[in-house]
Short mmCIF file of C-alpha atoms and ligand atoms in Angstrom, two decimals:
data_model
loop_
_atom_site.label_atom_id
_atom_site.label_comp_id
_atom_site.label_asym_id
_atom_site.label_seq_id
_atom_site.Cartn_x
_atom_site.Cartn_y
_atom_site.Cartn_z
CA UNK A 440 -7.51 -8.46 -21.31
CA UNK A 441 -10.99 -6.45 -21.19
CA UNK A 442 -9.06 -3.55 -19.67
CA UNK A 443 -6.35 -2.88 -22.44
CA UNK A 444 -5.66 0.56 -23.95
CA UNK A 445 -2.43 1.38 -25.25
CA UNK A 446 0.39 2.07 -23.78
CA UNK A 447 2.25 5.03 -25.40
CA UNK A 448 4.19 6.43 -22.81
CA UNK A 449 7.31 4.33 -22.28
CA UNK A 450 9.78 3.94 -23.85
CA UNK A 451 10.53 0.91 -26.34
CA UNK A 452 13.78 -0.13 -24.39
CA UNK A 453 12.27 -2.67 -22.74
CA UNK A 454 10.56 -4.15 -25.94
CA UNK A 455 14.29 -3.93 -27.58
CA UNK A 456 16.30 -5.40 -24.26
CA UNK A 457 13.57 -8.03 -24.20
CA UNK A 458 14.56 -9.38 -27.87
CA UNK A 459 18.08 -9.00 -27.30
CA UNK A 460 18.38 -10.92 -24.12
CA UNK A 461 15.97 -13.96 -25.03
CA UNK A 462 16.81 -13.85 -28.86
CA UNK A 463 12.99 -13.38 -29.72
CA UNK A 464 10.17 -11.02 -29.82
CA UNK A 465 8.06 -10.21 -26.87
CA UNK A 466 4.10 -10.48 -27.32
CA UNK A 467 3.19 -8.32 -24.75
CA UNK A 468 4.02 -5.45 -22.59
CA UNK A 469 2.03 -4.82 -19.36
CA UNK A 470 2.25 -1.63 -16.91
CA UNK A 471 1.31 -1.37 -13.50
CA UNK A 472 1.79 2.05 -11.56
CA UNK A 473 2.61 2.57 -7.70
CA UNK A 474 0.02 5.02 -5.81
CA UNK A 475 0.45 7.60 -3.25
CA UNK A 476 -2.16 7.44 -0.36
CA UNK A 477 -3.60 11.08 0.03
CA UNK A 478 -5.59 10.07 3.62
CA UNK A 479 -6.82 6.73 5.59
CA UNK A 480 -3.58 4.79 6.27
CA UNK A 481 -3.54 1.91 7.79
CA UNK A 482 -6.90 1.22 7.42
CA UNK A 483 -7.50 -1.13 4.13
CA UNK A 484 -6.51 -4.42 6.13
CA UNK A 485 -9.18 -3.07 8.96
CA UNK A 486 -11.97 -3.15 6.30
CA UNK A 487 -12.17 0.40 6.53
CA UNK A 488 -11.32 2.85 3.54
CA UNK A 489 -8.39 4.86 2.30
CA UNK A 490 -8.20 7.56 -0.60
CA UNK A 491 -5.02 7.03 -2.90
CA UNK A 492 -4.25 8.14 -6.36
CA UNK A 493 -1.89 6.63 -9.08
CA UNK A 494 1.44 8.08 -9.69
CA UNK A 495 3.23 8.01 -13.14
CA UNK A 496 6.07 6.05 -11.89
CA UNK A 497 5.64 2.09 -12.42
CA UNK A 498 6.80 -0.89 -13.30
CA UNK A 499 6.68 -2.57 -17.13
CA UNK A 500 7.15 -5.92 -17.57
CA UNK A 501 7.79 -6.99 -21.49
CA UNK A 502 7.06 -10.84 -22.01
CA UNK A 503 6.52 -13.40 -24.28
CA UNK A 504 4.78 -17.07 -23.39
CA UNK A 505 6.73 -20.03 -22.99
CA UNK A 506 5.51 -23.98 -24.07
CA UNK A 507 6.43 -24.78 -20.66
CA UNK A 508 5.33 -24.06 -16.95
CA UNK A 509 8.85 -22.26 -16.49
CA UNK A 510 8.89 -18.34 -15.53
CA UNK A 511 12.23 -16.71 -16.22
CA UNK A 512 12.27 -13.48 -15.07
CA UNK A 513 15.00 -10.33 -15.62
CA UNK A 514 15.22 -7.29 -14.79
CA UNK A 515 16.91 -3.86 -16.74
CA UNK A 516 18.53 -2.99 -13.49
CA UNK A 517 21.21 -5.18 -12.81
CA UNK A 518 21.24 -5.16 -8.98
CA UNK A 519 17.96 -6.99 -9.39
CA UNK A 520 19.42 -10.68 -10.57
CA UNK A 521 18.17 -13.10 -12.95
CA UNK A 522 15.56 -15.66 -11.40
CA UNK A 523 13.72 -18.89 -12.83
CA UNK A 524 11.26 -20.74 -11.07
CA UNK A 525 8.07 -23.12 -11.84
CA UNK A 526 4.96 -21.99 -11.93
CA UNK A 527 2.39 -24.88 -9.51
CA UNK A 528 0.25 -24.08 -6.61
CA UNK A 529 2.76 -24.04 -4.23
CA UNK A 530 5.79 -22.81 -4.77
CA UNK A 531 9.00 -22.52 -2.47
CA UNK A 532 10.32 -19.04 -1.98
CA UNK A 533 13.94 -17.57 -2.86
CA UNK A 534 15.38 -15.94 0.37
CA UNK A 535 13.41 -13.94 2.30
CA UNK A 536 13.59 -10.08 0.54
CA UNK A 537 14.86 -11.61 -3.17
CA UNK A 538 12.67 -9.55 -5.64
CA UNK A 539 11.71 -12.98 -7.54
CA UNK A 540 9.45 -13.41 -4.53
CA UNK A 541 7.00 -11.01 -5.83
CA UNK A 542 6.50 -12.57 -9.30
CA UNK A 543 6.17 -15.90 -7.04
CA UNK A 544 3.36 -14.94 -4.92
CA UNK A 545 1.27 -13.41 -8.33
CA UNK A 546 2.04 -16.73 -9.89
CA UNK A 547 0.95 -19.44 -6.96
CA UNK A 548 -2.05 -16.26 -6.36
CA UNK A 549 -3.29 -16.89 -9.74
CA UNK A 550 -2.48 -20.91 -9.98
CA UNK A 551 -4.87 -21.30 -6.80
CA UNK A 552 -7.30 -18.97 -8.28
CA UNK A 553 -7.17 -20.78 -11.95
CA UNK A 554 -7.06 -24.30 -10.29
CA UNK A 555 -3.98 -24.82 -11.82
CA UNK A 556 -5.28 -24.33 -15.15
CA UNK A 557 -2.29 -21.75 -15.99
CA UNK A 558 -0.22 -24.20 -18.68
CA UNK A 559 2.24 -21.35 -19.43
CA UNK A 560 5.27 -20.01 -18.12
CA UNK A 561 6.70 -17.02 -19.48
CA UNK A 562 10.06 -14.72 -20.38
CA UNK A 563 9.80 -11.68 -19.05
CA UNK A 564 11.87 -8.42 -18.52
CA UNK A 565 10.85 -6.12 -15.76
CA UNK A 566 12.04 -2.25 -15.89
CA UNK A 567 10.43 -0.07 -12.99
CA UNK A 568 10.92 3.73 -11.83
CA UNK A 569 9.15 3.39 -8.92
CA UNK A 570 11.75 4.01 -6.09
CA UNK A 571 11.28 0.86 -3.76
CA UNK A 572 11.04 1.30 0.49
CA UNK A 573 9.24 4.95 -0.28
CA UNK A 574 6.29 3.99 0.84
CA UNK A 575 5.12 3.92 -3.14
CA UNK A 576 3.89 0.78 -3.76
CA UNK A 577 6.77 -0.67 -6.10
CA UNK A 578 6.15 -4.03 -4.55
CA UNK A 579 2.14 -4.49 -5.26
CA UNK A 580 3.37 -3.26 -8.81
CA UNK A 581 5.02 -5.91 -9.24
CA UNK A 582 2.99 -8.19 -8.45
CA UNK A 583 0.07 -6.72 -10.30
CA UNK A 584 2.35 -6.17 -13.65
CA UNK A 585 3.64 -10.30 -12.91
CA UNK A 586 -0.12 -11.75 -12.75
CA UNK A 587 -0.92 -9.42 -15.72
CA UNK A 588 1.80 -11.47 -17.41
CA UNK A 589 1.29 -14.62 -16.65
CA UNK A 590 -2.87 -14.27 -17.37
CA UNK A 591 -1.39 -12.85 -20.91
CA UNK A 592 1.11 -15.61 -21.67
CA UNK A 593 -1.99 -18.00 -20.76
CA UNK A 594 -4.27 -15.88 -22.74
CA UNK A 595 -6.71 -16.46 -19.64
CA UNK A 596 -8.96 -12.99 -19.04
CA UNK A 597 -9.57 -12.04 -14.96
CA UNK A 598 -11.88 -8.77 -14.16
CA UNK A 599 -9.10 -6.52 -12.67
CA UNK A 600 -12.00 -6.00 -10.00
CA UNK A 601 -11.34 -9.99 -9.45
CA UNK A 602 -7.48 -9.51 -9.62
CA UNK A 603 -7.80 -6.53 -6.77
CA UNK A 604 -9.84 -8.62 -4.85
CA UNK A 605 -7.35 -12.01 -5.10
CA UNK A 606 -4.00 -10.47 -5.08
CA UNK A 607 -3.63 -8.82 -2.15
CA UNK A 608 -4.07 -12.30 -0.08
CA UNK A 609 -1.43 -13.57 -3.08
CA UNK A 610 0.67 -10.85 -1.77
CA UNK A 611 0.80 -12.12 2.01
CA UNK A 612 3.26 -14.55 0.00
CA UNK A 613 6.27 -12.55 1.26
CA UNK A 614 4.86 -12.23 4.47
CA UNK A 615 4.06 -8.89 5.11
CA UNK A 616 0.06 -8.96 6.19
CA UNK A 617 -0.79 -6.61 4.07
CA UNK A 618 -4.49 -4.91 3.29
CA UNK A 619 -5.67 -4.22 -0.15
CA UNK A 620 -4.97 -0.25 -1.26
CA UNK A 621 -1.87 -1.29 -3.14
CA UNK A 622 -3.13 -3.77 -5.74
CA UNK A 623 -6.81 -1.92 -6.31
CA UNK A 624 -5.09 1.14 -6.89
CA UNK A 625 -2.28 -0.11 -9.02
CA UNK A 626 -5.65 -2.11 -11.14
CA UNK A 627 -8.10 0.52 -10.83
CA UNK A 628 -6.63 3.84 -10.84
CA UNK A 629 -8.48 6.65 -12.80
CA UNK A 630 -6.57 9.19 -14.79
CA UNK A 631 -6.89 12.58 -13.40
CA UNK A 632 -8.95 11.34 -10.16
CA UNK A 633 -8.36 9.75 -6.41
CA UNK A 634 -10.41 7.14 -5.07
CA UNK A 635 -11.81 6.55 -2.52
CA UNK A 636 -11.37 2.72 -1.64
CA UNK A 637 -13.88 0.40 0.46
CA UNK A 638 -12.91 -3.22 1.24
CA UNK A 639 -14.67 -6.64 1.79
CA UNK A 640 -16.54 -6.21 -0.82
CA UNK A 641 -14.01 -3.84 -3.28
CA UNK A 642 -16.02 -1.21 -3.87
CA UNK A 643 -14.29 1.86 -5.84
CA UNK A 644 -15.12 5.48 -6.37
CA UNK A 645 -13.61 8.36 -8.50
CA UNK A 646 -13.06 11.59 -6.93
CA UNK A 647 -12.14 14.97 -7.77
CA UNK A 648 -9.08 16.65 -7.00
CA UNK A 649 -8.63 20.06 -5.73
CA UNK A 650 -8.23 22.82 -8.56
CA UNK A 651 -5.51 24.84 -8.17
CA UNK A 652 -3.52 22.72 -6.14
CA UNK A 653 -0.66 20.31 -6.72
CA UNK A 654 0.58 17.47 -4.65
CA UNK A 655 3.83 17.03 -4.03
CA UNK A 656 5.81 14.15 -3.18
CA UNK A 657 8.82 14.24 -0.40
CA UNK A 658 11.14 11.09 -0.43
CA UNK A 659 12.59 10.78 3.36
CA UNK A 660 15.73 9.04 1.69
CA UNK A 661 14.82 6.88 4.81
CA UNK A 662 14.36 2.85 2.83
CA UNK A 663 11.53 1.48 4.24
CA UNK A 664 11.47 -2.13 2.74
CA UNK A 665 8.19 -3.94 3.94
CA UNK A 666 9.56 -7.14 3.39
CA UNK A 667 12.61 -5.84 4.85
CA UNK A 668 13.29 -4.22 8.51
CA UNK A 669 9.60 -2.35 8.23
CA UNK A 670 7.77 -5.78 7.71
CA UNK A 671 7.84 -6.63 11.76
CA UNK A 672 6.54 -3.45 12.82
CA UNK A 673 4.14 -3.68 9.86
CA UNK A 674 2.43 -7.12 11.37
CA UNK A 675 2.58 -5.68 14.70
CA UNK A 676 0.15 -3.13 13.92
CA UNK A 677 -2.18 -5.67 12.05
CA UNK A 678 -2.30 -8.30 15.23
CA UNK A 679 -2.67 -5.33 17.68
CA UNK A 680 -5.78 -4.59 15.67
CA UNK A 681 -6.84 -8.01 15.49
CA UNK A 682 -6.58 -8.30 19.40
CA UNK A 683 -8.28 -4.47 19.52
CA UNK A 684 -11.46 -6.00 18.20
CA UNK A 685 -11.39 -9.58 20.61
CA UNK A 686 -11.20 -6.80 23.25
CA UNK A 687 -14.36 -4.90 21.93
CA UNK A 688 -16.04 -7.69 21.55
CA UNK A 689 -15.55 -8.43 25.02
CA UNK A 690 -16.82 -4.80 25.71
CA UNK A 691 -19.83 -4.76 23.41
CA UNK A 692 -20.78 -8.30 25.27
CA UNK A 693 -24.36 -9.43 23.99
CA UNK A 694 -24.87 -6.16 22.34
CA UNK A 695 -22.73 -7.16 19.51
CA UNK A 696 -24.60 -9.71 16.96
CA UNK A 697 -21.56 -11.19 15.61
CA UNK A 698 -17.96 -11.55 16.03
CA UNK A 699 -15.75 -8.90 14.62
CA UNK A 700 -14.22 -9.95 11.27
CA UNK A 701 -12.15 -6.46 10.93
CA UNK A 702 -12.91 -3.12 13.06
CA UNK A 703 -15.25 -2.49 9.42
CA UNK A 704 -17.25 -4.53 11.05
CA UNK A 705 -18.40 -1.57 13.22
CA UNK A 706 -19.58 0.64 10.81
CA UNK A 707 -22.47 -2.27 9.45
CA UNK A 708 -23.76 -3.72 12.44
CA UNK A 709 -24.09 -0.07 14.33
CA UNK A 710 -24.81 2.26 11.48
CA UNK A 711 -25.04 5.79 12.17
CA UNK A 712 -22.69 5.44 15.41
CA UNK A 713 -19.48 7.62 15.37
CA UNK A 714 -16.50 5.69 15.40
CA UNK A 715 -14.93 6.92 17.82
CA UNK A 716 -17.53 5.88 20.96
CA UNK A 717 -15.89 2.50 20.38
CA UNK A 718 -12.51 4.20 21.55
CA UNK A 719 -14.33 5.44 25.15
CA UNK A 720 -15.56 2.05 24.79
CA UNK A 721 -12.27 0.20 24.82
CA UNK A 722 -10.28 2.48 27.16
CA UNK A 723 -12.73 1.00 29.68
CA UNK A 724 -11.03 -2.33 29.30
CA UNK A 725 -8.04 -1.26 28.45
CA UNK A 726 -5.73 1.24 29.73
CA UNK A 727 -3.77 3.24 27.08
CA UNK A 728 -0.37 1.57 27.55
CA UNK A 729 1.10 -1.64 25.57
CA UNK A 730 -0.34 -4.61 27.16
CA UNK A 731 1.07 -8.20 27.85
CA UNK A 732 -0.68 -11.18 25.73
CA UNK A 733 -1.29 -12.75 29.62
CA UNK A 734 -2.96 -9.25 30.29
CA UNK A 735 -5.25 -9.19 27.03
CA UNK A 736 -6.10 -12.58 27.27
CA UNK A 737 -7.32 -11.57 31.17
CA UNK A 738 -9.31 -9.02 30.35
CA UNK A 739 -11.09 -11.10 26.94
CA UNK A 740 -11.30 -13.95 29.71
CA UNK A 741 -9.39 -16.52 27.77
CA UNK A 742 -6.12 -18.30 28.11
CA UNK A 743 -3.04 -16.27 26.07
CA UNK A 744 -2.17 -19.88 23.80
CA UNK A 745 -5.45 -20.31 22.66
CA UNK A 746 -5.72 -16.14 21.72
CA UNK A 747 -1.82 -16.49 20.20
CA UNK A 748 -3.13 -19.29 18.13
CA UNK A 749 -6.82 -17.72 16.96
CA UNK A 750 -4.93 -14.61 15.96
CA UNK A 751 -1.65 -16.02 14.98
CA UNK A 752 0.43 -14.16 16.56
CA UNK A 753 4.13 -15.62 15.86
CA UNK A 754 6.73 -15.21 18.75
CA UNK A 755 8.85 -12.48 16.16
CA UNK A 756 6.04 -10.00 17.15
CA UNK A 757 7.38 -9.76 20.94
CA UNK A 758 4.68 -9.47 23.69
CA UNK A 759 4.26 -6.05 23.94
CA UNK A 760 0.59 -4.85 22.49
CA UNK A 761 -0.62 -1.28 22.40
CA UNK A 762 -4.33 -1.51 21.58
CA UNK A 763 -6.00 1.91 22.97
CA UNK A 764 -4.15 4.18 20.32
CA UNK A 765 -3.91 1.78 17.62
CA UNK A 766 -7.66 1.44 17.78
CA UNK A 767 -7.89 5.29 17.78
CA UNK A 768 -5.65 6.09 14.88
CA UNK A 769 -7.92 3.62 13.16
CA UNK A 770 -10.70 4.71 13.68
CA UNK A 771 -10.75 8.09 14.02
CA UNK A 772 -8.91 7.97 10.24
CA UNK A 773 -11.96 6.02 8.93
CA UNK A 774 -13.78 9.13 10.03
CA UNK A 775 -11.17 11.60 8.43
CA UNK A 776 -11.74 9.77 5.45
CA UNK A 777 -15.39 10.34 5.32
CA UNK A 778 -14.60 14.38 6.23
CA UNK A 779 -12.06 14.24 3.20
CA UNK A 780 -14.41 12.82 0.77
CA UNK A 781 -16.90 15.25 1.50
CA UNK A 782 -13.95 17.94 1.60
CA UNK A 783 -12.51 16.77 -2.21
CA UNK A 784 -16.62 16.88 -3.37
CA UNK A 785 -16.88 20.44 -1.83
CA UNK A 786 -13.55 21.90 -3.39
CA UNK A 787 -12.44 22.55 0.46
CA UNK A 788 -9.21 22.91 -0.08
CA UNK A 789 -7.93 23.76 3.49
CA UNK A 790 -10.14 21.68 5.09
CA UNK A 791 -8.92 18.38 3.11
CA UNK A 792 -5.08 20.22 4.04
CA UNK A 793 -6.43 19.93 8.09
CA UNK A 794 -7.14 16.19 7.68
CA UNK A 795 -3.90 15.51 6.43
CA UNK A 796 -2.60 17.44 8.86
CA UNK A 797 -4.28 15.40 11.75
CA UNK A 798 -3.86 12.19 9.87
CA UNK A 799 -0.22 12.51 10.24
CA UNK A 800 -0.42 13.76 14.01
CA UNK A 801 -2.02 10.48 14.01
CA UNK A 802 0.25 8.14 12.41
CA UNK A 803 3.26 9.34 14.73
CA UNK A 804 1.14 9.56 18.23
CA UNK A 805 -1.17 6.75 18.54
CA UNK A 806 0.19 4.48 15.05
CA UNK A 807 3.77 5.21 15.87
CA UNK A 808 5.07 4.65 12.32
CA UNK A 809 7.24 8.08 11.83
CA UNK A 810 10.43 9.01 12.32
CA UNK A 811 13.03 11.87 12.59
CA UNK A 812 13.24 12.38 9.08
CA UNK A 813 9.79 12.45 8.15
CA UNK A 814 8.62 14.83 10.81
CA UNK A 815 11.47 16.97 9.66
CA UNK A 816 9.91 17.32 6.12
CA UNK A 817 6.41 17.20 7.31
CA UNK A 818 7.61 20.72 9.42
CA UNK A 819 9.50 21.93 6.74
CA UNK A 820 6.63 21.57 4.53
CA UNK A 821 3.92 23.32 6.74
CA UNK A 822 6.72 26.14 7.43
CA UNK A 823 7.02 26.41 2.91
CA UNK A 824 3.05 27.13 3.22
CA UNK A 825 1.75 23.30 2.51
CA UNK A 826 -1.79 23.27 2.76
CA UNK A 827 -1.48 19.74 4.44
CA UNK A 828 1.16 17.28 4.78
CA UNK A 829 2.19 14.03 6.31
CA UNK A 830 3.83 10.53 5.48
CA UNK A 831 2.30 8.46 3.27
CA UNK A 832 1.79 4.47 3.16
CA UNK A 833 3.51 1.93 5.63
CA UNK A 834 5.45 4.77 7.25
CA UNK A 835 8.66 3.95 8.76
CA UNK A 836 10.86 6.04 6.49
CA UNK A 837 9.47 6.36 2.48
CA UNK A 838 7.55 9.71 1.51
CA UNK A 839 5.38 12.26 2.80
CA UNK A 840 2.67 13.66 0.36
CA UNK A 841 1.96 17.63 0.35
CA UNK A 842 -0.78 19.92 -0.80
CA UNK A 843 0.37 22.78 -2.41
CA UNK A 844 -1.49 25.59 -4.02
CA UNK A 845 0.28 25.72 -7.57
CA UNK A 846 0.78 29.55 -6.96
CA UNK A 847 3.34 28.31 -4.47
CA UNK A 848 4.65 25.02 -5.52
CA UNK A 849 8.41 26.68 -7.05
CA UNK A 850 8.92 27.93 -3.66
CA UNK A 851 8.01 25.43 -1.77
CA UNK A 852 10.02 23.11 -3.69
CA UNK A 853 13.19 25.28 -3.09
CA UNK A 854 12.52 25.57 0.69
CA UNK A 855 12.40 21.90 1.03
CA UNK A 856 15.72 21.52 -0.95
CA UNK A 857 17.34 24.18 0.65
CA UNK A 858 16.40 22.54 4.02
CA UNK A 859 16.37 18.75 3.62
CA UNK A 860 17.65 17.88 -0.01
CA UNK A 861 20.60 20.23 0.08
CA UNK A 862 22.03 19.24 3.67
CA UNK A 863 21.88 15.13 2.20
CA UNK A 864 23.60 15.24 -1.21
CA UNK A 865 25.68 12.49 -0.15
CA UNK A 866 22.49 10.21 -0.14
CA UNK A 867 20.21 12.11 -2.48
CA UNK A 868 22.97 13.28 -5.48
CA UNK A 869 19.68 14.11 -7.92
CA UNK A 870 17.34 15.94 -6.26
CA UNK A 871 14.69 15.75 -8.55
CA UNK A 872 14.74 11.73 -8.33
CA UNK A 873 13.70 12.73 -4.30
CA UNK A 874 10.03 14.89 -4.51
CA UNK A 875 8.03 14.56 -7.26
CA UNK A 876 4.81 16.23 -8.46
CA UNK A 877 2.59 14.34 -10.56
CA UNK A 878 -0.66 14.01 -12.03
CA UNK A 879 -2.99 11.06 -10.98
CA UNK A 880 -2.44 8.20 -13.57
CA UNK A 881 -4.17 5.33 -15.14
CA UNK A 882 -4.18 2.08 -13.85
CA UNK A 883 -2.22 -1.25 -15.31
CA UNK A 884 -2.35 -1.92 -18.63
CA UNK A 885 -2.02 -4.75 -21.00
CA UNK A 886 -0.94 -4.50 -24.56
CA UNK A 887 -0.40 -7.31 -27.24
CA UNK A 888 2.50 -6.63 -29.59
C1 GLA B 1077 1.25 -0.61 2.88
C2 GLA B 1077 0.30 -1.78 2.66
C3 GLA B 1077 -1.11 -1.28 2.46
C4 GLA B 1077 -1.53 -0.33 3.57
C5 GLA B 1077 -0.46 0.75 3.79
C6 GLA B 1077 -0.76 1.61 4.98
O1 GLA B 1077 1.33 0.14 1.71
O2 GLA B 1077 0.69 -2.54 1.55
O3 GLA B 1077 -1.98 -2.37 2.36
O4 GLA B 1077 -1.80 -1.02 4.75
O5 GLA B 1077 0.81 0.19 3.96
O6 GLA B 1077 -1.90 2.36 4.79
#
């Protein structure tokens, strides 16, 4: 791998485990961390861009090749059981929500990538502390730190640009319709920086943080599994902004020189034109309440089967559609991340704290992805002096992510545990497992042993 350093942070007992569980040495360990999303949710699988950062909690997969096409996979934590499967193009899923399915969708990613030119299965032993259904990213970590595995068992080099580009579609394995934050993050992370993300083409950029501030991570102790309970809701949200753009397209008529691919689309073919016009634009078809297929398909002026099939909507999804307020979470937070960019590159502390701030008014008015929990730490948070705060990633339960000045972080860490942590023991006995501050990490990692 072109992109390995070493890796001298954790801890050998996976190295160890690994030889005592498959009687032989491992010949490689990878890393791969989970992110938090500091601003533009929601918006990667839009083509439009988002501003994460690498946390320092991940996932490390020890491994060593095998002569055969056979992937045997383990993991430290027992809940998580043993799983073998073959590596070909296509391969058959466990049960819907079994963990092997993530090391299944890097494998048949890569296989379709490689042409099947991937001779090599692999042992490998998995041990991650990133908590999973907090909105973290455990999942795309393990699927970045299982195609890191199998590419090293295969000796086969892929730019981690390539891999970013490739996995999240690899991803879609398990169903969710993800966008592409989660892998490039996990790949590309800079140590000490955010990024700002653009999609289709990847393009990455290192930012600064904000000196003298910390940010601080909130777990909602609410699970939100994406390819669990969260994953319906999740696809909602991408096919009502799938059907947002038929019905601009409608609106824009002949003014619009192609068809919408994403709402990115917008920002190249009418450069210079704030976002949000395209909202006045749209509530002019449609009124701001969730629509029928029938009625969409009425006002694009073709039948509902033939729109149900061009933007494959499955029947799971329901018929209710709300397009007016997805379209303006989306893209008014394309436009917040532009305003936080500049914020981060002009050390504006409280305004970058205001754009969280709206983002999150955002995500739980027009998005609709909080809940009860999460807007209770996002008020205890402003009320401990946070400079911004909100929920971070898929939403639906998982974390919020707060700016603190570091004058005040002890006390606002005691304020939240005093008012969320302490009233929950039951579900959260170690507090400190439950908000986290951290600096921004590296991205994955391959070592050779
Ligand atoms: C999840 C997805 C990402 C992104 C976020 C929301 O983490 O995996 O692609 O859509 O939700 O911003």
């Amino acid at each position: 791998m072109t992109e390995a350093t070493s890796i001298d942070r954790r801890p050998t007992r996976v190295v160890d485990e690994f030889a005592r569980r498959y009687g032989r040495s491992a010949a490689f360990i990878v890393r791969a961390p989970g992110r938090v999303n500091l601003l533009g949710e929601h918006t990667d699988y839009n083509g439009l861009p988002v501003l994460p950062m690498a946390i320092d909690r991940d996932i490390v997969i020890a491994g060593a090749a095998r002569a055969d096409r056979v992937v045997m996979l383990q993991n430290i934590e027992a809940q998580f059981g043993a799983r073998d499967y073959e590596v070909n193009e296509d391969i058959a899923p466990f049960a819907a929500g079994d963990w092997g399915n993530y090391s299944k969708a890097a494998a048949q990613g890569l296989m379709r990538y490689c042409g099947g030119q991937l001779p090599h299965g692999a042992e490998l032993l998995v041990d991650g502390n990133i908590p999973s259904g907090a909105g973290l990213s455990s999942s795309s970590a393990l699927v970045v730190g299982n195609a890191l595995a199998l590419l090293a068992a295969n000796d086969v080099d892929v730019r981690y640009i390539t891999l970013a580009e490739l996995l999240p579609a690899a991803e879609r394995y398990v169903g969710t319709l993800s966008g592409g934050m989660d892998q490039a993050t996990s790949l590309l992370a800079q140590p000490g920086h955010a990024l700002r993300i653009d999609f289709f083409p990847l393009r990455v950029r290192t930012l600064p943080l904000l000196r003298g501030y910390s940010i601080v991570v909130c777990h909602s102790l609410v699970q939100a599994e994406k390819s669990g309970p969260a994953k319906r809701a999740y696809n909602l949200r991408v096919i009502e902004c799938r059907l947002a753009c038929r019905v601009l397209e409608r609106a824009l008529g002949s003014g619009l020189p192609r068809p919408l691919q994403t709402l990115g689309d917008l920002v190249t073919l009418f450069p210079g034109r704030p976002l949000v016009e395209f909202v006045s634009l749209i509530s002019t078809q449609a009124p701001d309440r969730p629509l029928s297929l029938a009625q969409i398909a009425a006002i694009i002026g073709t039948a509902p089967e033939r729109l149900r099939s061009e933007c494959h909507i499955t029947a799971d999804l329901g018929d209710r559609f709300a397009l007016m307020r997805r379209l303006r979470h989306v893209l008014c937070e394309a436009e917040r991340v532009d305003q936080a960019e500049e914020a981060l590159l002009a050390a504006d502390a409280p305004g970058f704290g205001r754009l969280m701030d709206a983002s999150h008014q955002s995500c739980r008015d027009d998005y609709e992805i909080s809940c009860v929990e999460l807007e209770e730490l996002v008020r205890i948070a402003k009320e401990a002096g946070a400079a911004g705060a909100r929920l971070t990633g898929a939403g639906f339960g998982g974390c919020t992510v707060n700016l603190v000045a570091d004058a005040e972080v002890q006390t606002f860490l005691r304020r939240v545990d005093r008012s969320f942590y302490h009233a929950r023991s039951a579900l959260a006995p170690d507090i400190h497992r439950c908000r986290f501050i951290f600096k921004p990490h590296s991205g994955a990692e391959v070592r050779r042993l």
